[in-house]
Amino acid sequence: MRRSAFDNRSFRTLLLVGAGAPIAIQYLWQALIQPLAFGAYLGDFQESYMRAARQLAGGHDPYDLCRTAGCLEPTGPQYVMPPPLAWMLQPLIGVDSRAITIGAILLLNASLFLFLFCILRTIGVTDWQLATLLVLVAISFEPVIGNVDEGQVNLVLLALSGVWLWAWVRDRWWGGVAMGAAVALKVIQAPVGLLILWSRRWTMLAAASVTGLVLWLLPGPQSTLEYLFSVLPAVSQGTGLYENHSPGGTITRLLAPDTFAGAVHGSPPAARLITLAIALAALVATFLVLRQPARTSAGRILEAAAIVAVTPLVASYSWGTHLVLLLLPMLALIAWSIPKRDWTVLGLVAIGYLLLGPAHKGMQVLLVSGYSNLVVLRLLAELGLVGVLAVWAASLLAVRRVGQSGSSIGSEKGGRENGAQR
């Protein structure tokens, strides 16, 4: 076979250094130096999370704005998450806001690098060039900076996902503790429980259930019941706001165009039914491809990637910052496809990365600048869903190709051996 420039390690090193240096500098400036040295206003953390914590500490309803202003959309100062997060933030109420900001920034960055540590160890990446590439992909992924800017909890969920993946591949029950805590903080990762149930990992499922139940009971039954029977059903109705990259967002924008910019809230009944049908179809398709629980490390990593990748298609709303959780399947698929020269899988992941990153950022820039061509903006808004579908398709394709062959992930040597066998 004809060798390309990428087969030359010296060339790859030069490329990584040339591209990696500005990426690393930009990340350090935006995610660490600037907010720590000059201060930052973490919108969602301060306006929503801390406000709910103050309400809870004062014996008031953390979901009061849902009752007065409504919580049909998961945006704004209203708190629409499960009560454990607000309950755990109560000790910070009397702490200086500057100290809280510093602590939040450090925690979010630590969460990202805990995730990277877990996934690199789980995948078993032995080549420093591949490890560097995965780190650069993670820190340059646009939703990462978006979560830091807003102080959102999604990066903590990402770290818990990394811990769960580590335990999942090694068949350890304590991964359920990490996943149970993640779902207790934000139910967006609940579909992962279906994989645990389907694989009959009973001890992990029990650990997840007990952890989630304990965390939900700590704030008291009143807040938990209000969330389950009032807040969650309202938010689950969906929204057509341009930030929603789930199928429900696209369907709602088609049936109710005025929801695109928030002139009309909520989602019509027809859109909810179609969204539910799409969610069920996506889950059925995913498990049909998985077929049976994997027995190899590579198979377990890819089945985990597939269930995480389908999650935004199941949720009634998938905000841009929520999609940082797709780093788990994206990095796993990159580590699997590069050594095996599977350019189809790698290309699909690249499409997802570009559409969920630069393309989404471009639409935000146009909106802020006052760009008014609604046709162009509507088309750009749907690129996020295309990106989600690309990552999901890549995960299913990789699952089908790896089968039960026992092929490894993250080893350049393994890729060369497989190529020689072919």
PDB file of N, CA and C in Angstrom, residues 108-185:
ATOM      1  N   LEU A 108     -14.521  22.443  37.659  1.00  0.00           N
ATOM      2  CA  LEU A 108     -14.906  22.082  36.295  1.00  0.00           C
ATOM      3  C   LEU A 108     -13.701  21.621  35.487  1.00  0.00           C
ATOM      4  N   ASN A 109     -12.575  22.306  35.638  1.00  0.00           N
ATOM      5  CA  ASN A 109     -11.366  21.883  34.933  1.00  0.00           C
ATOM      6  C   ASN A 109     -10.869  20.541  35.453  1.00  0.00           C
ATOM      7  N   ALA A 110     -10.919  20.357  36.772  1.00  0.00           N
ATOM      8  CA  ALA A 110     -10.507  19.081  37.347  1.00  0.00           C
ATOM      9  C   ALA A 110     -11.407  17.949  36.857  1.00  0.00           C
ATOM     10  N   SER A 111     -12.706  18.231  36.688  1.00  0.00           N
ATOM     11  CA  SER A 111     -13.638  17.218  36.200  1.00  0.00           C
ATOM     12  C   SER A 111     -13.284  16.788  34.784  1.00  0.00           C
ATOM     13  N   LEU A 112     -12.942  17.759  33.939  1.00  0.00           N
ATOM     14  CA  LEU A 112     -12.559  17.430  32.569  1.00  0.00           C
ATOM     15  C   LEU A 112     -11.331  16.531  32.549  1.00  0.00           C
ATOM     16  N   PHE A 113     -10.331  16.871  33.340  1.00  0.00           N
ATOM     17  CA  PHE A 113      -9.101  16.097  33.301  1.00  0.00           C
ATOM     18  C   PHE A 113      -9.233  14.760  34.032  1.00  0.00           C
ATOM     19  N   LEU A 114     -10.159  14.651  34.988  1.00  0.00           N
ATOM     20  CA  LEU A 114     -10.465  13.347  35.568  1.00  0.00           C
ATOM     21  C   LEU A 114     -11.095  12.452  34.511  1.00  0.00           C
ATOM     22  N   PHE A 115     -12.000  13.024  33.721  1.00  0.00           N
ATOM     23  CA  PHE A 115     -12.597  12.259  32.625  1.00  0.00           C
ATOM     24  C   PHE A 115     -11.532  11.785  31.641  1.00  0.00           C
ATOM     25  N   LEU A 116     -10.625  12.688  31.263  1.00  0.00           N
ATOM     26  CA  LEU A 116      -9.572  12.314  30.315  1.00  0.00           C
ATOM     27  C   LEU A 116      -8.686  11.209  30.889  1.00  0.00           C
ATOM     28  N   PHE A 117      -8.348  11.329  32.159  1.00  0.00           N
ATOM     29  CA  PHE A 117      -7.531  10.291  32.794  1.00  0.00           C
ATOM     30  C   PHE A 117      -8.248   8.946  32.753  1.00  0.00           C
ATOM     31  N   CYS A 118      -9.528   8.932  33.105  1.00  0.00           N
ATOM     32  CA  CYS A 118     -10.284   7.677  33.138  1.00  0.00           C
ATOM     33  C   CYS A 118     -10.408   7.056  31.760  1.00  0.00           C
ATOM     34  N   ILE A 119     -10.727   7.875  30.755  1.00  0.00           N
ATOM     35  CA  ILE A 119     -10.963   7.291  29.438  1.00  0.00           C
ATOM     36  C   ILE A 119      -9.666   6.838  28.790  1.00  0.00           C
ATOM     37  N   LEU A 120      -8.573   7.553  29.013  1.00  0.00           N
ATOM     38  CA  LEU A 120      -7.299   7.116  28.459  1.00  0.00           C
ATOM     39  C   LEU A 120      -6.847   5.811  29.103  1.00  0.00           C
ATOM     40  N   ARG A 121      -7.061   5.682  30.406  1.00  0.00           N
ATOM     41  CA  ARG A 121      -6.697   4.440  31.092  1.00  0.00           C
ATOM     42  C   ARG A 121      -7.622   3.305  30.658  1.00  0.00           C
ATOM     43  N   THR A 122      -8.901   3.599  30.498  1.00  0.00           N
ATOM     44  CA  THR A 122      -9.857   2.563  30.116  1.00  0.00           C
ATOM     45  C   THR A 122      -9.588   2.056  28.709  1.00  0.00           C
ATOM     46  N   ILE A 123      -9.365   2.979  27.792  1.00  0.00           N
ATOM     47  CA  ILE A 123      -9.104   2.602  26.409  1.00  0.00           C
ATOM     48  C   ILE A 123      -7.757   1.910  26.269  1.00  0.00           C
ATOM     49  N   GLY A 124      -6.835   2.260  27.133  1.00  0.00           N
ATOM     50  CA  GLY A 124      -5.511   1.668  27.070  1.00  0.00           C
ATOM     51  C   GLY A 124      -4.644   2.279  25.989  1.00  0.00           C
ATOM     52  N   VAL A 125      -4.697   3.600  25.882  1.00  0.00           N
ATOM     53  CA  VAL A 125      -3.892   4.287  24.874  1.00  0.00           C
ATOM     54  C   VAL A 125      -2.424   4.204  25.269  1.00  0.00           C
ATOM     55  N   THR A 126      -1.621   3.629  24.378  1.00  0.00           N
ATOM     56  CA  THR A 126      -0.193   3.477  24.646  1.00  0.00           C
ATOM     57  C   THR A 126       0.672   4.416  23.818  1.00  0.00           C
ATOM     58  N   ASP A 127       0.107   4.992  22.799  1.00  0.00           N
ATOM     59  CA  ASP A 127       0.862   5.886  21.917  1.00  0.00           C
ATOM     60  C   ASP A 127       0.645   7.326  22.371  1.00  0.00           C
ATOM     61  N   TRP A 128       1.713   8.058  22.682  1.00  0.00           N
ATOM     62  CA  TRP A 128       1.570   9.417  23.200  1.00  0.00           C
ATOM     63  C   TRP A 128       0.962  10.355  22.156  1.00  0.00           C
ATOM     64  N   GLN A 129       1.178  10.074  20.886  1.00  0.00           N
ATOM     65  CA  GLN A 129       0.594  10.926  19.851  1.00  0.00           C
ATOM     66  C   GLN A 129      -0.928  10.811  19.835  1.00  0.00           C
ATOM     67  N   LEU A 130      -1.427   9.588  19.949  1.00  0.00           N
ATOM     68  CA  LEU A 130      -2.872   9.400  19.996  1.00  0.00           C
ATOM     69  C   LEU A 130      -3.455  10.009  21.266  1.00  0.00           C
ATOM     70  N   ALA A 131      -2.767   9.841  22.394  1.00  0.00           N
ATOM     71  CA  ALA A 131      -3.239  10.429  23.648  1.00  0.00           C
ATOM     72  C   ALA A 131      -3.291  11.948  23.543  1.00  0.00           C
ATOM     73  N   THR A 132      -2.273  12.540  22.931  1.00  0.00           N
ATOM     74  CA  THR A 132      -2.252  14.001  22.760  1.00  0.00           C
ATOM     75  C   THR A 132      -3.394  14.460  21.882  1.00  0.00           C
ATOM     76  N   LEU A 133      -3.652  13.717  20.800  1.00  0.00           N
ATOM     77  CA  LEU A 133      -4.762  14.070  19.909  1.00  0.00           C
ATOM     78  C   LEU A 133      -6.088  14.054  20.654  1.00  0.00           C
ATOM     79  N   LEU A 134      -6.314  13.034  21.468  1.00  0.00           N
ATOM     80  CA  LEU A 134      -7.575  12.933  22.207  1.00  0.00           C
ATOM     81  C   LEU A 134      -7.737  14.093  23.186  1.00  0.00           C
ATOM     82  N   VAL A 135      -6.658  14.464  23.856  1.00  0.00           N
ATOM     83  CA  VAL A 135      -6.714  15.597  24.777  1.00  0.00           C
ATOM     84  C   VAL A 135      -7.020  16.886  24.019  1.00  0.00           C
ATOM     85  N   LEU A 136      -6.401  17.077  22.874  1.00  0.00           N
ATOM     86  CA  LEU A 136      -6.646  18.290  22.084  1.00  0.00           C
ATOM     87  C   LEU A 136      -8.082  18.351  21.571  1.00  0.00           C
ATOM     88  N   VAL A 137      -8.612  17.212  21.168  1.00  0.00           N
ATOM     89  CA  VAL A 137     -10.011  17.179  20.731  1.00  0.00           C
ATOM     90  C   VAL A 137     -10.926  17.588  21.882  1.00  0.00           C
ATOM     91  N   ALA A 138     -10.633  17.100  23.079  1.00  0.00           N
ATOM     92  CA  ALA A 138     -11.479  17.398  24.238  1.00  0.00           C
ATOM     93  C   ALA A 138     -11.439  18.876  24.606  1.00  0.00           C
ATOM     94  N   ILE A 139     -10.245  19.450  24.716  1.00  0.00           N
ATOM     95  CA  ILE A 139     -10.157  20.834  25.190  1.00  0.00           C
ATOM     96  C   ILE A 139     -10.561  21.846  24.115  1.00  0.00           C
ATOM     97  N   SER A 140     -10.613  21.402  22.854  1.00  0.00           N
ATOM     98  CA  SER A 140     -11.042  22.318  21.789  1.00  0.00           C
ATOM     99  C   SER A 140     -12.518  22.157  21.444  1.00  0.00           C
ATOM    100  N   PHE A 141     -13.202  21.193  22.058  1.00  0.00           N
ATOM    101  CA  PHE A 141     -14.620  20.972  21.794  1.00  0.00           C
ATOM    102  C   PHE A 141     -15.418  22.139  22.366  1.00  0.00           C
ATOM    103  N   GLU A 142     -16.152  22.833  21.538  1.00  0.00           N
ATOM    104  CA  GLU A 142     -16.794  24.089  21.924  1.00  0.00           C
ATOM    105  C   GLU A 142     -17.692  23.991  23.158  1.00  0.00           C
ATOM    106  N   PRO A 143     -18.483  22.912  23.350  1.00  0.00           N
ATOM    107  CA  PRO A 143     -19.303  22.833  24.570  1.00  0.00           C
ATOM    108  C   PRO A 143     -18.508  22.838  25.869  1.00  0.00           C
ATOM    109  N   VAL A 144     -17.222  22.469  25.838  1.00  0.00           N
ATOM    110  CA  VAL A 144     -16.413  22.475  27.063  1.00  0.00           C
ATOM    111  C   VAL A 144     -16.290  23.899  27.597  1.00  0.00           C
ATOM    112  N   ILE A 145     -15.872  24.817  26.740  1.00  0.00           N
ATOM    113  CA  ILE A 145     -15.746  26.219  27.158  1.00  0.00           C
ATOM    114  C   ILE A 145     -17.110  26.791  27.528  1.00  0.00           C
ATOM    115  N   GLY A 146     -18.149  26.383  26.811  1.00  0.00           N
ATOM    116  CA  GLY A 146     -19.495  26.857  27.139  1.00  0.00           C
ATOM    117  C   GLY A 146     -19.908  26.477  28.546  1.00  0.00           C
ATOM    118  N   ASN A 147     -19.555  25.280  28.981  1.00  0.00           N
ATOM    119  CA  ASN A 147     -19.872  24.849  30.347  1.00  0.00           C
ATOM    120  C   ASN A 147     -19.080  25.624  31.384  1.00  0.00           C
ATOM    121  N   VAL A 148     -17.818  25.915  31.086  1.00  0.00           N
ATOM    122  CA  VAL A 148     -17.000  26.697  32.016  1.00  0.00           C
ATOM    123  C   VAL A 148     -17.539  28.119  32.119  1.00  0.00           C
ATOM    124  N   ASP A 149     -17.900  28.700  30.993  1.00  0.00           N
ATOM    125  CA  ASP A 149     -18.414  30.076  30.988  1.00  0.00           C
ATOM    126  C   ASP A 149     -19.674  30.225  31.837  1.00  0.00           C
ATOM    127  N   GLU A 150     -20.543  29.212  31.797  1.00  0.00           N
ATOM    128  CA  GLU A 150     -21.808  29.288  32.525  1.00  0.00           C
ATOM    129  C   GLU A 150     -21.741  28.622  33.900  1.00  0.00           C
ATOM    130  N   GLY A 151     -20.632  27.921  34.175  1.00  0.00           N
ATOM    131  CA  GLY A 151     -20.527  27.216  35.458  1.00  0.00           C
ATOM    132  C   GLY A 151     -21.499  26.068  35.571  1.00  0.00           C
ATOM    133  N   GLN A 152     -21.762  25.385  34.471  1.00  0.00           N
ATOM    134  CA  GLN A 152     -22.743  24.303  34.478  1.00  0.00           C
ATOM    135  C   GLN A 152     -22.154  23.009  35.015  1.00  0.00           C
ATOM    136  N   VAL A 153     -23.036  22.139  35.464  1.00  0.00           N
ATOM    137  CA  VAL A 153     -22.627  20.904  36.139  1.00  0.00           C
ATOM    138  C   VAL A 153     -22.281  19.793  35.151  1.00  0.00           C
ATOM    139  N   ASN A 154     -22.462  20.023  33.851  1.00  0.00           N
ATOM    140  CA  ASN A 154     -22.283  18.946  32.880  1.00  0.00           C
ATOM    141  C   ASN A 154     -20.876  18.364  32.859  1.00  0.00           C
ATOM    142  N   LEU A 155     -19.859  19.171  33.152  1.00  0.00           N
ATOM    143  CA  LEU A 155     -18.502  18.639  33.188  1.00  0.00           C
ATOM    144  C   LEU A 155     -18.310  17.687  34.369  1.00  0.00           C
ATOM    145  N   VAL A 156     -19.007  17.930  35.460  1.00  0.00           N
ATOM    146  CA  VAL A 156     -18.978  16.985  36.588  1.00  0.00           C
ATOM    147  C   VAL A 156     -19.622  15.671  36.162  1.00  0.00           C
ATOM    148  N   LEU A 157     -20.724  15.756  35.425  1.00  0.00           N
ATOM    149  CA  LEU A 157     -21.367  14.552  34.902  1.00  0.00           C
ATOM    150  C   LEU A 157     -20.437  13.802  33.959  1.00  0.00           C
ATOM    151  N   LEU A 158     -19.666  14.552  33.172  1.00  0.00           N
ATOM    152  CA  LEU A 158     -18.709  13.929  32.260  1.00  0.00           C
ATOM    153  C   LEU A 158     -17.662  13.139  33.033  1.00  0.00           C
ATOM    154  N   ALA A 159     -17.167  13.719  34.123  1.00  0.00           N
ATOM    155  CA  ALA A 159     -16.187  13.013  34.958  1.00  0.00           C
ATOM    156  C   ALA A 159     -16.795  11.741  35.542  1.00  0.00           C
ATOM    157  N   LEU A 160     -18.032  11.824  36.023  1.00  0.00           N
ATOM    158  CA  LEU A 160     -18.696  10.635  36.562  1.00  0.00           C
ATOM    159  C   LEU A 160     -18.900   9.587  35.476  1.00  0.00           C
ATOM    160  N   SER A 161     -19.145  10.020  34.240  1.00  0.00           N
ATOM    161  CA  SER A 161     -19.268   9.088  33.122  1.00  0.00           C
ATOM    162  C   SER A 161     -17.950   8.366  32.862  1.00  0.00           C
ATOM    163  N   GLY A 162     -16.844   9.105  32.984  1.00  0.00           N
ATOM    164  CA  GLY A 162     -15.536   8.486  32.812  1.00  0.00           C
ATOM    165  C   GLY A 162     -15.274   7.417  33.862  1.00  0.00           C
ATOM    166  N   VAL A 163     -15.638   7.706  35.113  1.00  0.00           N
ATOM    167  CA  VAL A 163     -15.475   6.727  36.187  1.00  0.00           C
ATOM    168  C   VAL A 163     -16.353   5.505  35.922  1.00  0.00           C
ATOM    169  N   TRP A 164     -17.592   5.759  35.484  1.00  0.00           N
ATOM    170  CA  TRP A 164     -18.499   4.641  35.174  1.00  0.00           C
ATOM    171  C   TRP A 164     -17.945   3.781  34.046  1.00  0.00           C
ATOM    172  N   LEU A 165     -17.397   4.412  32.993  1.00  0.00           N
ATOM    173  CA  LEU A 165     -16.850   3.647  31.873  1.00  0.00           C
ATOM    174  C   LEU A 165     -15.706   2.756  32.328  1.00  0.00           C
ATOM    175  N   TRP A 166     -14.851   3.294  33.177  1.00  0.00           N
ATOM    176  CA  TRP A 166     -13.728   2.523  33.712  1.00  0.00           C
ATOM    177  C   TRP A 166     -14.240   1.259  34.410  1.00  0.00           C
ATOM    178  N   ALA A 167     -15.264   1.422  35.257  1.00  0.00           N
ATOM    179  CA  ALA A 167     -15.826   0.280  35.973  1.00  0.00           C
ATOM    180  C   ALA A 167     -16.604  -0.642  35.042  1.00  0.00           C
ATOM    181  N   TRP A 168     -17.262  -0.064  34.048  1.00  0.00           N
ATOM    182  CA  TRP A 168     -18.065  -0.852  33.111  1.00  0.00           C
ATOM    183  C   TRP A 168     -17.208  -1.866  32.356  1.00  0.00           C
ATOM    184  N   VAL A 169     -16.091  -1.408  31.859  1.00  0.00           N
ATOM    185  CA  VAL A 169     -15.213  -2.283  31.082  1.00  0.00           C
ATOM    186  C   VAL A 169     -14.605  -3.365  31.962  1.00  0.00           C
ATOM    187  N   ARG A 170     -14.321  -3.035  33.216  1.00  0.00           N
ATOM    188  CA  ARG A 170     -13.698  -3.986  34.146  1.00  0.00           C
ATOM    189  C   ARG A 170     -14.715  -4.767  34.969  1.00  0.00           C
ATOM    190  N   ASP A 171     -16.002  -4.563  34.682  1.00  0.00           N
ATOM    191  CA  ASP A 171     -17.078  -5.291  35.364  1.00  0.00           C
ATOM    192  C   ASP A 171     -17.008  -5.098  36.874  1.00  0.00           C
ATOM    193  N   ARG A 172     -16.942  -3.831  37.291  1.00  0.00           N
ATOM    194  CA  ARG A 172     -16.886  -3.494  38.715  1.00  0.00           C
ATOM    195  C   ARG A 172     -18.201  -2.813  39.115  1.00  0.00           C
ATOM    196  N   TRP A 173     -18.742  -3.219  40.261  1.00  0.00           N
ATOM    197  CA  TRP A 173     -20.047  -2.717  40.698  1.00  0.00           C
ATOM    198  C   TRP A 173     -20.022  -1.235  41.030  1.00  0.00           C
ATOM    199  N   TRP A 174     -18.866  -0.701  41.476  1.00  0.00           N
ATOM    200  CA  TRP A 174     -18.826   0.676  41.960  1.00  0.00           C
ATOM    201  C   TRP A 174     -19.052   1.711  40.853  1.00  0.00           C
ATOM    202  N   GLY A 175     -19.031   1.269  39.613  1.00  0.00           N
ATOM    203  CA  GLY A 175     -19.399   2.197  38.546  1.00  0.00           C
ATOM    204  C   GLY A 175     -20.842   2.656  38.674  1.00  0.00           C
ATOM    205  N   GLY A 176     -21.662   1.825  39.312  1.00  0.00           N
ATOM    206  CA  GLY A 176     -23.049   2.207  39.526  1.00  0.00           C
ATOM    207  C   GLY A 176     -23.187   3.406  40.450  1.00  0.00           C
ATOM    208  N   VAL A 177     -22.265   3.538  41.402  1.00  0.00           N
ATOM    209  CA  VAL A 177     -22.291   4.693  42.301  1.00  0.00           C
ATOM    210  C   VAL A 177     -22.089   5.975  41.508  1.00  0.00           C
ATOM    211  N   ALA A 178     -21.111   5.951  40.580  1.00  0.00           N
ATOM    212  CA  ALA A 178     -20.849   7.133  39.754  1.00  0.00           C
ATOM    213  C   ALA A 178     -22.039   7.455  38.863  1.00  0.00           C
ATOM    214  N   MET A 179     -22.616   6.447  38.224  1.00  0.00           N
ATOM    215  CA  MET A 179     -23.739   6.713  37.325  1.00  0.00           C
ATOM    216  C   MET A 179     -24.983   7.109  38.096  1.00  0.00           C
ATOM    217  N   GLY A 180     -25.203   6.500  39.265  1.00  0.00           N
ATOM    218  CA  GLY A 180     -26.352   6.886  40.081  1.00  0.00           C
ATOM    219  C   GLY A 180     -26.259   8.325  40.537  1.00  0.00           C
ATOM    220  N   ALA A 181     -25.047   8.766  40.900  1.00  0.00           N
ATOM    221  CA  ALA A 181     -24.843  10.161  41.301  1.00  0.00           C
ATOM    222  C   ALA A 181     -25.074  11.095  40.126  1.00  0.00           C
ATOM    223  N   ALA A 182     -24.616  10.694  38.927  1.00  0.00           N
ATOM    224  CA  ALA A 182     -24.797  11.541  37.743  1.00  0.00           C
ATOM    225  C   ALA A 182     -26.276  11.730  37.411  1.00  0.00           C
ATOM    226  N   VAL A 183     -27.040  10.645  37.453  1.00  0.00           N
ATOM    227  CA  VAL A 183     -28.470  10.736  37.149  1.00  0.00           C
ATOM    228  C   VAL A 183     -29.206  11.508  38.230  1.00  0.00           C
ATOM    229  N   ALA A 184     -28.764  11.384  39.486  1.00  0.00           N
ATOM    230  CA  ALA A 184     -29.396  12.132  40.575  1.00  0.00           C
ATOM    231  C   ALA A 184     -29.196  13.624  40.405  1.00  0.00           C
ATOM    232  N   LEU A 185     -28.054  14.023  39.836  1.00  0.00           N
ATOM    233  CA  LEU A 185     -27.792  15.442  39.603  1.00  0.00           C
ATOM    234  C   LEU A 185     -28.516  15.969  38.372  1.00  0.00           C
TER     235      LEU A 185
END
